[in-house]
Coordinates of N, CA, C and O and ligand atoms in Angstrom, one line a residue:
M1 N 0.7 -1.2 0.0 CA 0.0 0.1 0.0 C 0.9 1.3 -0.1 O 1.9 1.2 0.8
K2 N 0.5 2.2 -0.8 CA 1.1 3.5 -0.7 C 1.0 4.1 0.5 O -0.1 4.1 1.2
D3 N 1.7 5.2 0.9 CA 1.6 5.7 2.1 C 0.7 7.0 2.0 O 1.3 8.0 1.4
C4 N -0.3 7.0 2.6 CA -1.1 8.1 2.9 C -1.9 8.1 4.1 O -2.7 6.9 4.2
K5 N -1.9 8.9 4.9 CA -2.5 8.9 6.2 C -4.0 9.1 6.2 O -4.7 8.8 6.9
N6 N -4.5 9.5 4.9 CA -6.1 9.8 4.8 C -6.6 8.5 3.9 O -7.9 8.6 3.6
Y7 N -5.8 7.5 3.5 CA -6.3 6.4 2.7 C -7.6 5.8 3.1 O -8.6 5.7 2.3
R8 N -7.8 5.3 4.5 CA -9.0 4.5 4.7 C -10.1 5.7 4.9 O -11.2 5.3 4.3
K9 N -10.1 6.7 5.4 CA -11.0 7.7 5.2 C -11.5 8.2 3.9 O -12.6 8.3 3.6
N10 N -10.5 8.3 3.1 CA -10.9 8.6 1.5 C -11.6 7.5 1.1 O -12.5 7.7 0.2
L11 N -11.3 6.3 1.2 CA -12.0 4.8 0.7 C -13.5 5.1 1.3 O -14.4 4.6 0.6
E12 N -13.7 5.4 2.5 CA -15.3 5.7 3.0 C -15.9 6.6 2.4 O -17.3 6.3 2.2
N13 N -15.3 7.6 1.8 CA -16.0 8.4 1.1 C -15.9 8.4 -0.5 O -16.6 9.3 -1.1
C14 N -15.4 7.4 -0.9 CA -15.3 7.2 -2.4 C -16.5 6.4 -2.9 O -16.9 5.3 -2.6
N15 N -17.1 7.1 -3.8 CA -18.4 6.2 -4.7 C -17.8 5.6 -5.8 O -18.9 5.0 -6.6
C16 N -16.5 5.7 -6.2 CA -16.1 5.1 -7.6 C -16.4 3.6 -7.7 O -16.0 3.0 -6.8
T17 N -17.1 3.2 -8.7 CA -17.2 1.8 -8.8 C -16.2 1.0 -9.8 O -16.5 0.0 -10.3
Y18 N -15.2 1.9 -10.4 CA -14.3 1.2 -11.2 C -13.2 0.4 -10.5 O -12.2 1.0 -10.0
E19 N -13.6 -0.7 -10.4 CA -12.8 -1.5 -9.3 C -11.3 -1.5 -9.7 O -10.5 -1.7 -8.8
P20 N -10.8 -1.8 -10.9 CA -9.5 -2.0 -11.2 C -8.5 -0.9 -10.9 O -7.4 -1.0 -10.9
C21 N -9.0 0.3 -10.4 CA -8.4 1.4 -10.4 C -7.4 1.5 -9.1 O -7.8 1.2 -8.0
S22 N -6.2 1.8 -9.4 CA -5.1 1.9 -8.4 C -4.9 3.1 -7.5 O -4.2 3.3 -6.6
K23 N -5.8 4.0 -8.1 CA -5.8 5.4 -7.6 C -6.8 5.6 -6.6 O -6.9 6.6 -5.8
K24 N -7.8 4.4 -6.3 CA -8.9 4.8 -5.3 C -8.3 4.7 -4.1 O -7.5 4.1 -3.4
G25 N -8.8 5.9 -3.2 CA -8.5 6.0 -2.0 C -7.1 7.0 -1.9 O -6.8 7.5 -0.8
Y26 N -6.7 7.3 -3.1 CA -5.4 8.2 -3.2 C -5.9 9.3 -3.9 O -5.4 9.6 -5.1
C27 N -6.8 10.5 -3.4 CA -7.4 11.4 -3.9 C -6.5 12.5 -4.8 O -7.0 12.8 -5.8
C28 N -5.3 12.7 -4.3 CA -4.4 13.6 -5.0 C -4.2 12.8 -6.3 O -4.0 13.6 -7.4
E29 N -3.9 11.7 -6.4 CA -3.6 10.9 -7.6 C -4.9 10.8 -8.6 O -4.7 11.1 -9.8
C30 N -5.9 10.6 -7.9 CA -7.3 10.6 -8.7 C -7.7 12.0 -9.3 O -7.8 12.0 -10.6
I31 N -7.7 13.0 -8.7 CA -7.9 14.2 -9.3 C -7.0 14.6 -10.3 O -7.2 15.3 -11.3
A32 N -5.5 14.3 -10.2 CA -4.6 14.8 -11.1 C -4.8 14.0 -12.5 O -4.6 14.5 -13.5
Y33 N -5.2 12.8 -12.2 CA -5.4 12.0 -13.5 C -6.4 12.5 -14.1 O -6.5 12.7 -15.4
H34 N -7.8 12.6 -13.6 CA -8.9 13.3 -14.2 C -8.7 14.4 -14.7 O -9.1 15.0 -15.9
R35 N -8.0 15.4 -13.9 CA -8.0 16.8 -14.4 C -7.0 17.0 -15.8 O -7.5 17.7 -16.6
A36 N -6.1 16.1 -16.0 CA -5.3 16.0 -16.9 C -6.0 15.6 -18.3 O -5.7 16.0 -19.4
R37 N -7.2 15.1 -18.0 CA -8.1 14.6 -19.1 C -9.3 15.4 -19.3 O -10.1 15.0 -20.1
G38 N -9.4 16.6 -18.6 CA -10.4 17.4 -18.9 C -11.8 16.7 -18.0 O -12.9 17.1 -18.4
E39 N -11.4 15.8 -16.9 CA -12.4 15.4 -16.3 C -12.5 15.7 -14.9 O -11.5 16.2 -14.3
L40 N -13.5 15.1 -14.3 CA -13.6 15.1 -12.7 C -13.7 14.0 -12.1 O -14.0 12.9 -12.9
P41 N -13.4 13.8 -10.8 CA -13.3 12.3 -10.2 C -14.9 11.8 -9.9 O -15.8 12.6 -10.0
A42 N -14.8 10.6 -9.7 CA -16.3 10.0 -9.5 C -17.0 10.7 -8.4 O -18.3 10.8 -8.6
C43 N -16.6 11.3 -7.4 CA -17.4 11.7 -6.3 C -17.8 13.1 -6.8 O -18.6 13.5 -5.8
Y44 N -17.7 13.6 -7.7 CA -18.5 14.9 -8.3 C -19.8 14.4 -9.0 O -20.8 15.1 -9.1
F45 N -20.0 13.2 -9.0 CA -21.2 12.7 -9.7 C -22.2 11.9 -8.9 O -21.7 11.1 -8.0
P46 N -23.4 11.9 -9.0 CA -24.4 11.1 -8.3 C -24.0 9.5 -8.5 O -23.5 9.3 -9.7
D47 N -24.2 8.7 -7.8 CA -24.0 7.3 -7.9 C -24.7 6.7 -9.3 O -23.9 5.8 -10.0
E48 N -25.7 7.1 -9.6 CA -26.4 6.4 -10.8 C -25.7 7.0 -12.1 O -25.6 6.3 -13.1
F49 N -25.1 8.1 -11.9 CA -24.3 8.7 -13.2 C -22.9 8.3 -13.2 O -22.2 8.0 -14.3
E50 N -22.3 8.2 -12.0 CA -20.9 7.7 -12.0 C -20.7 6.5 -12.6 O -19.6 6.1 -13.2
R51 N -21.7 5.6 -12.6 CA -21.5 4.0 -13.3 C -21.4 4.2 -14.7 O -21.0 3.1 -15.4
T52 N -21.6 5.4 -15.2 CA -21.6 5.4 -16.7 C -20.0 5.7 -17.1 O -19.8 5.5 -18.3
Y53 N -19.2 5.9 -16.2 CA -17.8 6.4 -16.2 C -17.5 7.5 -17.4 O -16.5 7.7 -17.6
D54 N -18.5 8.3 -17.5 CA -18.6 9.5 -18.3 C -18.1 10.6 -17.3 O -19.1 11.1 -16.5
R55 N -16.8 10.9 -17.1 CA -16.4 12.0 -16.0 C -15.9 13.2 -16.5 O -15.3 14.0 -16.0
S56 N -16.3 13.4 -17.8 CA -15.8 14.8 -18.4 C -16.7 16.0 -17.8 O -17.6 15.8 -17.3
I57 N -15.9 17.1 -17.9 CA -16.7 18.2 -17.3 C -17.8 18.5 -17.9 O -18.8 19.0 -17.6
Q58 N -17.8 18.4 -19.4 CA -19.0 18.6 -20.1 C -20.3 17.9 -19.5 O -21.2 18.3 -19.3
A59 N -20.0 16.6 -19.1 CA -21.2 15.9 -18.4 C -21.6 16.3 -17.3 O -22.6 16.5 -16.8
F60 N -20.6 16.8 -16.5 CA -20.9 17.6 -15.2 C -21.5 18.5 -15.3 O -22.7 18.8 -14.6
V61 N -21.2 19.5 -16.2 CA -22.2 20.8 -16.3 C -23.3 20.5 -16.8 O -24.4 20.9 -16.3
K62 N -23.6 19.5 -17.7 CA -24.9 19.2 -18.2 C -25.8 18.6 -17.3 O -26.9 19.1 -17.1
L63 N -25.2 17.7 -16.5 CA -26.0 17.1 -15.3 C -26.3 18.1 -14.2 O -27.5 18.4 -13.6
F64 N -25.3 19.1 -13.8 CA -25.5 20.3 -12.9 C -26.7 21.2 -13.5 O -27.7 21.5 -12.8
M65 N -26.7 21.5 -14.8 CA -27.6 22.5 -15.4 C -29.0 21.8 -15.3 O -29.9 22.4 -15.2
S66 N -28.9 20.6 -15.6 CA -30.4 19.9 -15.6 C -31.0 19.7 -14.5 O -32.3 19.9 -14.3
K67 N -30.2 19.9 -13.3 CA -30.7 19.5 -12.1 C -31.1 21.0 -11.4 O -31.8 21.0 -10.4
N68 N -30.7 21.9 -11.9 CA -31.0 23.5 -11.3 C -31.7 24.4 -12.4 O -31.8 25.5 -12.1
N69 N -32.4 23.6 -13.4 CA -33.3 24.3 -14.2 C -34.7 23.4 -14.5 O -34.8 22.6 -13.8
Ligands
SF4_101 S1 -12.6 8.5 -10.1 FE1 -10.9 7.8 -11.6 S2 -9.2 7.8 -10.7 FE2 -10.7 8.0 -8.9 S3 -10.8 5.9 -8.3 FE3 -12.5 6.2 -9.8 S4 -11.6 5.5 -11.8 FE4 -9.9 5.9 -10.3

């Protein structure tokens, strides 16, 4: 296991269902990975949308706008 004092707590709050990911629980790696791709981490999305694995900022904005209009 990589060294992170927040690992267990991070996992408790992680809603990501993409099981093979080695970044799960390591939020700094997770956000850097998705940021570099113009995406957001799973925890920005509701569970039912998270499962689509579309983590694009465009998808987030579309979802956010549909919920607030
Ligand atoms: S959101 Fe992405 S990087 Fe983060 S744990 Fe899930 S699949 Fe991995």
